[in-house]
PDB file of C-alpha atoms in Angstrom:
ATOM      1  CA  MET A   5     110.315 109.959 108.953  1.00 60.00           C
ATOM      2  CA  ASP A   6     112.789 107.099 108.532  1.00 77.00           C
ATOM      3  CA  LEU A   7     115.990 108.893 107.496  1.00 84.00           C
ATOM      4  CA  ILE A   8     117.900 105.633 106.979  1.00 90.00           C
ATOM      5  CA  LYS A   9     115.223 104.307 104.641  1.00 89.00           C
ATOM      6  CA  ILE A  10     115.048 107.584 102.697  1.00 89.00           C
ATOM      7  CA  GLY A  11     118.856 107.682 102.461  1.00 91.00           C
ATOM      8  CA  LYS A  12     119.041 104.165 101.025  1.00 93.00           C
ATOM      9  CA  TYR A  13     116.276 105.060  98.571  1.00 91.00           C
ATOM     10  CA  ILE A  14     118.183 108.131  97.361  1.00 92.00           C
ATOM     11  CA  ALA A  15     121.366 106.057  96.999  1.00 93.00           C
ATOM     12  CA  GLY A  16     119.543 103.323  95.068  1.00 93.00           C
ATOM     13  CA  LYS A  17     117.948 105.771  92.644  1.00 92.00           C
ATOM     14  CA  ARG A  18     121.278 107.604  92.165  1.00 93.00           C
ATOM     15  CA  LYS A  19     123.117 104.370  91.397  1.00 94.00           C
ATOM     16  CA  ALA A  20     120.380 103.257  88.992  1.00 93.00           C
ATOM     17  CA  LEU A  21     121.097 106.428  87.017  1.00 93.00           C
ATOM     18  CA  HIS A  22     124.849 105.664  87.128  1.00 93.00           C
ATOM     19  CA  LEU A  23     125.576 108.899  88.983  1.00 93.00           C
ATOM     20  CA  THR A  24     128.280 109.335  91.582  1.00 94.00           C
ATOM     21  CA  GLN A  25     127.605 111.300  94.749  1.00 93.00           C
ATOM     22  CA  LYS A  26     129.766 114.087  93.326  1.00 92.00           C
ATOM     23  CA  GLN A  27     127.831 114.178  90.053  1.00 93.00           C
ATOM     24  CA  LEU A  28     124.479 114.355  91.878  1.00 93.00           C
ATOM     25  CA  ALA A  29     125.843 117.079  94.154  1.00 91.00           C
ATOM     26  CA  GLU A  30     127.036 119.104  91.145  1.00 91.00           C
ATOM     27  CA  LYS A  31     123.603 118.939  89.556  1.00 90.00           C
ATOM     28  CA  LEU A  32     122.141 120.359  92.791  1.00 89.00           C
ATOM     29  CA  GLY A  33     124.907 122.933  93.274  1.00 89.00           C
ATOM     30  CA  MET A  34     125.918 121.298  96.553  1.00 88.00           C
ATOM     31  CA  SER A  35     128.865 119.352  97.968  1.00 90.00           C
ATOM     32  CA  ASP A  36     129.220 115.575  97.752  1.00 90.00           C
ATOM     33  CA  LYS A  37     129.500 115.589 101.552  1.00 91.00           C
ATOM     34  CA  SER A  38     125.867 116.713 101.716  1.00 90.00           C
ATOM     35  CA  VAL A  39     124.758 113.868  99.460  1.00 92.00           C
ATOM     36  CA  SER A  40     126.782 111.429 101.582  1.00 93.00           C
ATOM     37  CA  LYS A  41     124.986 112.615 104.737  1.00 91.00           C
ATOM     38  CA  TRP A  42     121.582 112.141 103.093  1.00 91.00           C
ATOM     39  CA  GLU A  43     122.391 108.641 101.913  1.00 92.00           C
ATOM     40  CA  ARG A  44     123.751 107.619 105.322  1.00 91.00           C
ATOM     41  CA  GLY A  45     120.553 108.838 106.994  1.00 89.00           C
ATOM     42  CA  VAL A  46     122.319 111.569 108.962  1.00 88.00           C
ATOM     43  CA  CYS A  47     119.904 114.240 107.790  1.00 86.00           C
ATOM     44  CA  LEU A  48     117.428 115.150 105.062  1.00 82.00           C
ATOM     45  CA  PRO A  49     118.122 117.644 102.279  1.00 84.00           C
ATOM     46  CA  ASP A  50     116.859 121.162 102.812  1.00 80.00           C
ATOM     47  CA  VAL A  51     113.230 121.442 101.773  1.00 72.00           C
ATOM     48  CA  SER A  52     114.230 123.957  99.074  1.00 73.00           C
ATOM     49  CA  VAL A  53     115.931 121.190  97.024  1.00 83.00           C
ATOM     50  CA  TYR A  54     113.244 118.507  97.392  1.00 82.00           C
ATOM     51  CA  MET A  55     111.629 119.123  94.021  1.00 80.00           C
ATOM     52  CA  GLU A  56     114.915 119.456  92.103  1.00 87.00           C
ATOM     53  CA  LEU A  57     116.295 116.289  93.709  1.00 90.00           C
ATOM     54  CA  CYS A  58     113.116 114.360  92.931  1.00 88.00           C
ATOM     55  CA  GLY A  59     113.266 115.590  89.327  1.00 88.00           C
ATOM     56  CA  ILE A  60     116.835 114.376  88.912  1.00 91.00           C
ATOM     57  CA  LEU A  61     116.077 110.975  90.462  1.00 92.00           C
ATOM     58  CA  GLY A  62     112.796 110.607  88.557  1.00 90.00           C
ATOM     59  CA  ILE A  63     110.623 110.135  91.630  1.00 86.00           C
ATOM     60  CA  GLY A  64     107.645 111.895  93.215  1.00 79.00           C
ATOM     61  CA  ILE A  65     107.754 113.903  96.430  1.00 75.00           C
ATOM     62  CA  ASN A  66     105.597 111.298  98.173  1.00 73.00           C
ATOM     63  CA  GLU A  67     107.997 108.528  97.134  1.00 82.00           C
ATOM     64  CA  PHE A  68     110.940 110.573  98.384  1.00 83.00           C
ATOM     65  CA  LEU A  69     109.377 111.130 101.812  1.00 79.00           C
ATOM     66  CA  ALA A  70     108.223 107.500 102.047  1.00 79.00           C
ATOM     67  CA  GLY A  71     111.622 106.163 100.964  1.00 85.00           C
ATOM     68  CA  GLU A  72     110.105 103.712  98.484  1.00 85.00           C
ATOM     69  CA  ASP A  73     108.357 103.425  95.139  1.00 84.00           C
ATOM     70  CA  ILE A  74     104.595 103.919  95.446  1.00 72.00           C
ATOM     71  CA  GLY A  75     101.996 102.280  93.240  1.00 68.00           C
ATOM     72  CA  GLN A  76      99.026 104.339  92.089  1.00 55.00           C
ATOM     73  CA  GLU A  77      96.699 102.415  94.404  1.00 54.00           C
ATOM     74  CA  ASP A  78      98.773 103.443  97.443  1.00 56.00           C
ATOM     75  CA  LEU A  79      99.367 107.068  96.446  1.00 49.00           C
ATOM     76  CA  VAL A  80      96.487 108.608  98.432  1.00 53.00           C
ATOM     77  CA  ARG A  81      97.287 106.634 101.585  1.00 53.00           C
ATOM     78  CA  LYS A  82     100.983 107.523 101.409  1.00 56.00           C
ATOM     79  CA  SER A  83     100.145 111.182 100.836  1.00 56.00           C
ATOM     80  CA  GLU A  84      98.089 111.190 104.038  1.00 54.00           C
ATOM     81  CA  ASP A  85     100.844 109.397 105.963  1.00 60.00           C
ATOM     82  CA  ASN A  86     103.467 111.875 104.756  1.00 57.00           C
ATOM     83  CA  LEU A  87     101.360 114.918 105.671  1.00 57.00           C
ATOM     84  CA  ILE A  88     100.934 113.572 109.187  1.00 56.00           C
ATOM     85  CA  GLN A  89     104.573 112.507 109.492  1.00 60.00           C
ATOM     86  CA  VAL A  90     106.157 115.838 108.568  1.00 56.00           C
ATOM     87  CA  THR A  91     104.210 117.597 111.317  1.00 56.00           C
ATOM     88  CA  THR A  92     104.870 114.814 113.838  1.00 56.00           C
ATOM     89  CA  ASP A  93     108.607 115.167 113.177  1.00 56.00           C
ATOM     90  CA  SER A  94     108.317 118.858 114.009  1.00 54.00           C
ATOM     91  CA  LYS A  95     106.943 117.925 117.432  1.00 50.00           C
ATOM     92  CA  HIS A  96     109.962 115.667 118.079  1.00 51.00           C
ATOM     93  CA  ARG A  97     112.374 118.477 117.219  1.00 49.00           C
ATOM     94  CA  GLN A  98     110.527 120.827 119.548  1.00 47.00           C
ATOM     95  CA  ASN A  99     110.820 118.268 122.358  1.00 49.00           C
ATOM     96  CA  ARG A 100     114.598 118.010 121.816  1.00 46.00           C
ATOM     97  CA  LEU A 101     114.861 121.792 121.890  1.00 43.00           C
ATOM     98  CA  ARG A 102     112.924 121.897 125.155  1.00 44.00           C
ATOM     99  CA  ARG A 103     115.350 119.379 126.679  1.00 45.00           C
ATOM    100  CA  ILE A 104     118.337 121.484 125.623  1.00 41.00           C
ATOM    101  CA  ILE A 105     116.726 124.584 127.088  1.00 41.00           C
ATOM    102  CA  ALA A 106     116.012 122.669 130.306  1.00 46.00           C
ATOM    103  CA  VAL A 107     119.711 121.722 130.643  1.00 43.00           C
ATOM    104  CA  LEU A 108     120.821 125.328 130.083  1.00 44.00           C
ATOM    105  CA  LEU A 109     118.257 126.546 132.581  1.00 44.00           C
ATOM    106  CA  ALA A 110     119.448 124.041 135.178  1.00 45.00           C
ATOM    107  CA  ALA A 111     123.044 125.206 134.688  1.00 44.00           C
ATOM    108  CA  ALA A 112     121.985 128.811 135.118  1.00 43.00           C
ATOM    109  CA  ILE A 113     120.102 127.968 138.325  1.00 40.00           C
ATOM    110  CA  LEU A 114     123.191 126.256 139.768  1.00 45.00           C
ATOM    111  CA  ALA A 115     125.419 129.185 138.804  1.00 45.00           C
ATOM    112  CA  PHE A 116     123.181 131.672 140.554  1.00 42.00           C
ATOM    113  CA  SER A 117     122.017 129.464 143.438  1.00 40.00           C
ATOM    114  CA  ALA A 118     123.266 132.028 145.982  1.00 38.00           C
ATOM    115  CA  MET A 119     120.714 134.465 144.584  1.00 41.00           C
ATOM    116  CA  GLY A 120     117.875 131.960 144.654  1.00 39.00           C
ATOM    117  CA  PHE A 121     115.957 130.785 141.598  1.00 35.00           C
ATOM    118  CA  VAL A 122     112.645 131.167 139.910  1.00 37.00           C
ATOM    119  CA  LEU A 123     110.938 128.385 138.048  1.00 36.00           C
ATOM    120  CA  TYR A 124     109.961 129.538 134.598  1.00 35.00           C
ATOM    121  CA  ARG A 125     107.201 128.076 132.509  1.00 41.00           C
ATOM    122  CA  THR A 126     106.105 129.010 129.036  1.00 47.00           C
ATOM    123  CA  ASN A 127     103.086 131.290 129.044  1.00 49.00           C
ATOM    124  CA  ARG A 128     101.047 129.474 126.409  1.00 49.00           C
ATOM    125  CA  PRO A 129      97.582 128.244 127.448  1.00 51.00           C
ATOM    126  CA  ARG A 130      97.365 124.618 128.549  1.00 81.00           C
ATOM    127  CA  ASN A 131      94.724 123.776 125.944  1.00 92.00           C
ATOM    128  CA  VAL A 132      95.362 125.230 122.506  1.00 93.00           C
ATOM    129  CA  ILE A 133      94.979 124.724 118.786  1.00 94.00           C
ATOM    130  CA  ALA A 134      97.370 126.445 116.383  1.00 91.00           C
ATOM    131  CA  PRO A 135      98.310 126.487 112.690  1.00 91.00           C
ATOM    132  CA  LEU A 136     101.775 125.385 111.693  1.00 85.00           C
ATOM    133  CA  ALA A 137     104.026 128.338 110.887  1.00 81.00           C
ATOM    134  CA  PRO A 138     104.003 129.094 107.120  1.00 76.00           C
ATOM    135  CA  GLU A 139     107.794 129.362 107.041  1.00 74.00           C
ATOM    136  CA  SER A 140     108.378 126.045 108.818  1.00 70.00           C
ATOM    137  CA  ALA A 141     110.002 123.233 106.845  1.00 66.00           C
ATOM    138  CA  GLU A 142     107.051 120.990 107.749  1.00 66.00           C
ATOM    139  CA  MET A 143     104.526 123.417 106.265  1.00 71.00           C
ATOM    140  CA  LYS A 144     106.614 123.925 103.131  1.00 70.00           C
ATOM    141  CA  THR A 145     106.852 120.162 102.708  1.00 69.00           C
ATOM    142  CA  ALA A 146     103.105 119.781 103.195  1.00 68.00           C
ATOM    143  CA  GLU A 147     102.509 122.398 100.508  1.00 67.00           C
ATOM    144  CA  LEU A 148     104.748 120.448  98.136  1.00 65.00           C
ATOM    145  CA  LEU A 149     102.709 117.333  98.878  1.00 62.00           C
ATOM    146  CA  SER A 150      99.367 119.049  98.498  1.00 64.00           C
ATOM    147  CA  GLY A 151      99.928 120.963  95.264  1.00 63.00           C
ATOM    148  CA  ALA A 152      98.824 124.376  94.019  1.00 68.00           C
ATOM    149  CA  ASP A 153      95.982 124.943  96.487  1.00 74.00           C
ATOM    150  CA  GLY A 154      98.184 124.507  99.544  1.00 76.00           C
ATOM    151  CA  ALA A 155      97.217 122.914 102.837  1.00 83.00           C
ATOM    152  CA  PHE A 156      95.837 123.977 106.211  1.00 88.00           C
ATOM    153  CA  LEU A 157      97.558 122.135 109.051  1.00 88.00           C
ATOM    154  CA  TYR A 158      96.657 122.524 112.718  1.00 90.00           C
ATOM    155  CA  ARG A 159      98.144 120.951 115.807  1.00 89.00           C
ATOM    156  CA  TYR A 160      96.265 120.840 119.092  1.00 92.00           C
ATOM    157  CA  HIS A 161      97.515 120.250 122.616  1.00 91.00           C
ATOM    158  CA  THR A 162      95.216 119.605 125.551  1.00 92.00           C
ATOM    159  CA  ASP A 163      95.819 118.683 129.173  1.00 90.00           C
ATOM    160  CA  ASP A 164      92.090 118.074 129.664  1.00 91.00           C
ATOM    161  CA  SER A 165      90.263 114.951 128.525  1.00 92.00           C
ATOM    162  CA  PHE A 166      87.395 115.182 126.060  1.00 94.00           C
ATOM    163  CA  LYS A 167      84.956 112.668 124.599  1.00 93.00           C
ATOM    164  CA  ARG A 168      84.635 113.678 120.955  1.00 93.00           C
ATOM    165  CA  LEU A 169      86.431 115.757 118.362  1.00 95.00           C
ATOM    166  CA  THR A 170      84.187 117.029 115.591  1.00 95.00           C
ATOM    167  CA  VAL A 171      85.073 118.942 112.447  1.00 95.00           C
ATOM    168  CA  CYS A 172      81.934 120.719 111.231  1.00 95.00           C
ATOM    169  CA  LEU A 173      81.400 121.842 107.642  1.00 95.00           C
ATOM    170  CA  SER A 174      78.888 124.605 106.882  1.00 94.00           C
ATOM    171  CA  ILE A 175      78.237 125.373 103.207  1.00 94.00           C
ATOM    172  CA  TYR A 176      76.941 128.826 102.245  1.00 93.00           C
ATOM    173  CA  LYS A 177      75.571 129.966  98.890  1.00 93.00           C
ATOM    174  CA  SER A 178      75.393 133.745  98.458  1.00 92.00           C
ATOM    175  CA  GLY A 179      75.379 134.129 102.236  1.00 89.00           C
ATOM    176  CA  GLU A 180      72.664 131.523 102.920  1.00 91.00           C
ATOM    177  CA  LEU A 181      73.392 128.268 104.757  1.00 92.00           C
ATOM    178  CA  ILE A 182      72.484 125.388 102.431  1.00 93.00           C
ATOM    179  CA  ASP A 183      74.109 122.356 104.070  1.00 94.00           C
ATOM    180  CA  ARG A 184      75.878 121.260 107.234  1.00 94.00           C
ATOM    181  CA  THR A 185      77.749 118.022 107.958  1.00 94.00           C
ATOM    182  CA  ASN A 186      79.965 116.702 110.761  1.00 94.00           C
ATOM    183  CA  SER A 187      82.998 114.402 110.849  1.00 93.00           C
ATOM    184  CA  THR A 188      83.457 113.043 114.382  1.00 93.00           C
ATOM    185  CA  VAL A 189      86.085 110.951 116.157  1.00 92.00           C
ATOM    186  CA  SER A 190      84.909 109.451 119.458  1.00 92.00           C
ATOM    187  CA  TYR A 191      87.285 108.866 122.375  1.00 91.00           C
ATOM    188  CA  GLU A 192      84.746 107.651 124.923  1.00 87.00           C
ATOM    189  CA  SER A 193      86.176 104.126 124.953  1.00 85.00           C
ATOM    190  CA  VAL A 194      89.884 104.773 124.272  1.00 85.00           C
ATOM    191  CA  GLY A 195      90.642 108.059 126.040  1.00 87.00           C
ATOM    192  CA  SER A 196      91.352 111.336 124.305  1.00 90.00           C
ATOM    193  CA  PRO A 197      94.825 112.186 122.954  1.00 89.00           C
ATOM    194  CA  ALA A 198      96.926 114.956 124.474  1.00 89.00           C
ATOM    195  CA  GLU A 199      98.190 115.961 121.013  1.00 88.00           C
ATOM    196  CA  GLY A 200      96.808 115.627 117.533  1.00 88.00           C
ATOM    197  CA  MET A 201      96.397 117.121 114.090  1.00 87.00           C
ATOM    198  CA  ILE A 202      93.678 118.386 111.803  1.00 89.00           C
ATOM    199  CA  VAL A 203      94.560 118.727 108.117  1.00 86.00           C
ATOM    200  CA  LEU A 204      92.557 120.322 105.296  1.00 88.00           C
ATOM    201  CA  VAL A 205      93.837 119.977 101.724  1.00 85.00           C
ATOM    202  CA  PRO A 206      91.701 121.665  99.042  1.00 87.00           C
ATOM    203  CA  GLU A 207      92.134 120.193  95.559  1.00 83.00           C
ATOM    204  CA  PHE A 208      90.302 122.493  93.175  1.00 85.00           C
ATOM    205  CA  GLU A 209      91.174 120.508  90.061  1.00 83.00           C
ATOM    206  CA  ARG A 210      89.420 117.487  91.584  1.00 84.00           C
ATOM    207  CA  PHE A 211      86.680 119.643  93.177  1.00 91.00           C
ATOM    208  CA  SER A 212      87.262 118.115  96.587  1.00 89.00           C
ATOM    209  CA  VAL A 213      88.772 118.794  99.996  1.00 90.00           C
ATOM    210  CA  LYS A 214      90.759 116.143 101.844  1.00 86.00           C
ATOM    211  CA  LEU A 215      90.067 116.086 105.603  1.00 88.00           C
ATOM    212  CA  LEU A 216      92.364 114.280 108.039  1.00 85.00           C
ATOM    213  CA  ILE A 217      91.936 114.032 111.812  1.00 87.00           C
ATOM    214  CA  ALA A 218      94.716 112.200 113.652  1.00 84.00           C
ATOM    215  CA  GLY A 219      95.830 111.771 117.235  1.00 81.00           C
ATOM    216  CA  GLU A 220      97.788 109.082 119.084  1.00 76.00           C
ATOM    217  CA  GLY A 221      96.575 106.016 117.226  1.00 72.00           C
ATOM    218  CA  THR A 222      93.212 107.322 115.991  1.00 75.00           C
ATOM    219  CA  ARG A 223      92.574 108.601 112.497  1.00 78.00           C
ATOM    220  CA  LEU A 224      89.700 109.732 110.281  1.00 85.00           C
ATOM    221  CA  SER A 225      90.062 110.508 106.594  1.00 83.00           C
ATOM    222  CA  SER A 226      87.435 111.694 104.129  1.00 86.00           C
ATOM    223  CA  ASP A 227      87.088 113.417 100.763  1.00 87.00           C
ATOM    224  CA  ILE A 228      84.540 116.243 100.699  1.00 92.00           C
ATOM    225  CA  PRO A 229      83.147 117.290  97.291  1.00 93.00           C
ATOM    226  CA  ILE A 230      82.965 121.003  96.459  1.00 93.00           C
ATOM    227  CA  LEU A 231      80.864 122.932  93.926  1.00 94.00           C
ATOM    228  CA  GLU A 232      78.866 119.830  93.064  1.00 91.00           C
ATOM    229  CA  GLY A 233      76.679 120.373  90.020  1.00 90.00           C
ATOM    230  CA  VAL A 234      77.685 124.054  89.722  1.00 92.00           C
ATOM    231  CA  GLU A 235      77.716 125.178  86.098  1.00 91.00           C
ATOM    232  CA  GLY A 236      81.002 126.698  84.936  1.00 91.00           C
ATOM    233  CA  ARG A 237      82.734 125.811  88.200  1.00 93.00           C
ATOM    234  CA  THR A 238      86.080 125.408  86.407  1.00 91.00           C
ATOM    235  CA  TYR A 239      86.197 129.188  85.980  1.00 91.00           C
ATOM    236  CA  TYR A 240      85.496 130.074  89.598  1.00 93.00           C
ATOM    237  CA  GLY A 241      88.113 131.985  91.527  1.00 91.00           C
ATOM    238  CA  ARG A 242      89.082 130.794  94.978  1.00 91.00           C
ATOM    239  CA  SER A 243      90.522 132.192  98.160  1.00 91.00           C
ATOM    240  CA  ALA A 244      90.557 131.365 101.867  1.00 91.00           C
ATOM    241  CA  CYS A 245      90.897 132.681 105.391  1.00 91.00           C
ATOM    242  CA  ALA A 246      91.930 130.774 108.513  1.00 92.00           C
ATOM    243  CA  ILE A 247      93.083 131.143 112.098  1.00 91.00           C
ATOM    244  CA  ARG A 248      96.574 132.648 112.164  1.00 89.00           C
ATOM    245  CA  GLU A 249      97.790 132.123 115.694  1.00 90.00           C
ATOM    246  CA  GLU A 250      97.646 129.846 118.711  1.00 91.00           C
ATOM    247  CA  THR A 251      94.097 129.888 120.075  1.00 92.00           C
ATOM    248  CA  PRO A 252      92.738 128.592 123.404  1.00 93.00           C
ATOM    249  CA  ILE A 253      90.382 125.633 123.031  1.00 95.00           C
ATOM    250  CA  ARG A 254      86.817 126.469 124.070  1.00 93.00           C
ATOM    251  CA  TYR A 255      85.309 123.135 125.026  1.00 94.00           C
ATOM    252  CA  ASP A 256      81.787 122.302 123.809  1.00 94.00           C
ATOM    253  CA  GLU A 257      81.850 125.309 121.452  1.00 93.00           C
ATOM    254  CA  GLU A 258      82.522 125.522 117.738  1.00 93.00           C
ATOM    255  CA  GLN A 259      85.684 127.356 116.794  1.00 93.00           C
ATOM    256  CA  GLY A 260      86.580 128.442 113.279  1.00 93.00           C
ATOM    257  CA  LEU A 261      89.474 126.792 111.468  1.00 94.00           C
ATOM    258  CA  ALA A 262      89.242 127.824 107.832  1.00 94.00           C
ATOM    259  CA  ALA A 263      86.829 129.145 105.228  1.00 93.00           C
ATOM    260  CA  LEU A 264      87.333 128.152 101.581  1.00 94.00           C
ATOM    261  CA  ILE A 265      85.780 130.819  99.353  1.00 93.00           C
ATOM    262  CA  TYR A 266      84.694 130.458  95.735  1.00 94.00           C
ATOM    263  CA  GLY A 267      83.321 133.122  93.396  1.00 92.00           C
ATOM    264  CA  LYS A 268      82.771 133.546  89.686  1.00 89.00           C
ATOM    265  CA  GLU A 269      82.996 137.334  89.511  1.00 86.00           C
ATOM    266  CA  LYS A 270      83.875 138.691  92.968  1.00 84.00           C
ATOM    267  CA  MET A 271      84.821 137.551  96.468  1.00 86.00           C
ATOM    268  CA  ARG A 272      85.111 139.046  99.933  1.00 86.00           C
ATOM    269  CA  VAL A 273      87.554 137.129 102.095  1.00 85.00           C
ATOM    270  CA  GLY A 274      87.274 138.858 105.466  1.00 82.00           C
ATOM    271  CA  ASP A 275      88.380 137.221 108.709  1.00 85.00           C
ATOM    272  CA  ILE A 276      87.644 133.736 110.038  1.00 86.00           C
ATOM    273  CA  ARG A 277      85.731 135.334 112.930  1.00 83.00           C
ATOM    274  CA  ASP A 278      83.215 136.690 110.404  1.00 79.00           C
ATOM    275  CA  TYR A 279      81.938 133.130 109.994  1.00 81.00           C
ATOM    276  CA  GLU A 280      81.617 132.187 113.654  1.00 77.00           C
ATOM    277  CA  GLU A 281      78.171 133.756 113.962  1.00 75.00           C
ATOM    278  CA  ASP A 282      76.519 131.363 111.488  1.00 72.00           C
ATOM    279  CA  SER A 283      76.801 133.846 108.651  1.00 75.00           C
ATOM    280  CA  ALA A 284      78.876 134.412 105.528  1.00 80.00           C
ATOM    281  CA  PRO A 285      79.291 137.420 103.190  1.00 83.00           C
ATOM    282  CA  ALA A 286      76.621 137.420 100.494  1.00 86.00           C
ATOM    283  CA  GLU A 287      79.190 138.563  97.909  1.00 88.00           C
ATOM    284  CA  ASN A 288      80.710 135.078  97.846  1.00 90.00           C
ATOM    285  CA  ASP A 289      79.018 132.552  95.592  1.00 93.00           C
ATOM    286  CA  PHE A 290      80.052 129.644  97.809  1.00 94.00           C
ATOM    287  CA  VAL A 291      81.821 129.321 101.160  1.00 94.00           C
ATOM    288  CA  TYR A 292      82.917 126.059 102.781  1.00 95.00           C
ATOM    289  CA  TYR A 293      83.425 126.930 106.438  1.00 95.00           C
ATOM    290  CA  PHE A 294      85.263 124.397 108.625  1.00 96.00           C
ATOM    291  CA  SER A 295      85.047 124.629 112.406  1.00 95.00           C
ATOM    292  CA  VAL A 296      86.109 122.324 115.224  1.00 96.00           C
ATOM    293  CA  ARG A 297      84.422 121.308 118.494  1.00 96.00           C
ATOM    294  CA  PHE A 298      86.128 119.536 121.395  1.00 96.00           C
ATOM    295  CA  SER A 299      83.273 117.988 123.377  1.00 96.00           C
ATOM    296  CA  LYS A 300      83.458 117.069 127.049  1.00 92.00           C
ATOM    297  CA  GLU A 301      79.713 116.494 127.226  1.00 83.00           C
ATOM    298  CA  PRO A 302      78.289 113.148 126.010  1.00 73.00           C
TER     299      PRO A 302
END
């Protein structure tokens, strides 16, 4: 995110309300030095004060993260951009941390050169997909952007090339498969990305799920309807299960990401692995099961 742009936006909105930095800080229970840092683009506020700050300035969370006023016609596009940006920023911070660790490691190797050295490498698999940590600032920000139903954000890393990335949706009614659709991004002509994101944002009030697939210049976005034509759907309960940890990519196989579960009287959530065998618990009225396939084969 553009910290300078966001800082100028905060300053402009504060001045329009005829507030000093000290007055804004007092409303937030913080120091005016913190407000000064935000407005100079040194850093962002802590995610815990986003909503209160936006309320004081009279802006939306998407406008805050974009650093500009957003018209209604641009709101959906900016929401998508912000969801992608907050997770991309996390990657940049991780890269800086790795560089710091590398410097410390080099110093340690020099200090103990008489004893020899051992090259250390992280033990994570080379090709993985993983959910963002729930406690991360990026995930908390995404949840603010997405509303009451939360968001499912996944980042993948792969050293191997692949030709297509497909997110598959299987819809079950009382345990029976009733529909199946695919959303596919092809990389046959442009080369596959080493890093990317898959985002699922359920919006129960709109009876839809936002799907985003993004990676190094490529992007697919779609709105998937849920509970179409279902009588009394407003009163359905909802729950979900999803992968919880870093998982090796199994090329040319479907791997579960998340299952969105809806029921009028009862639900059985279970584990995401329960859905990987083309089945779903019959106790659930409807299940929207999302899986991903990285394809090396044409």
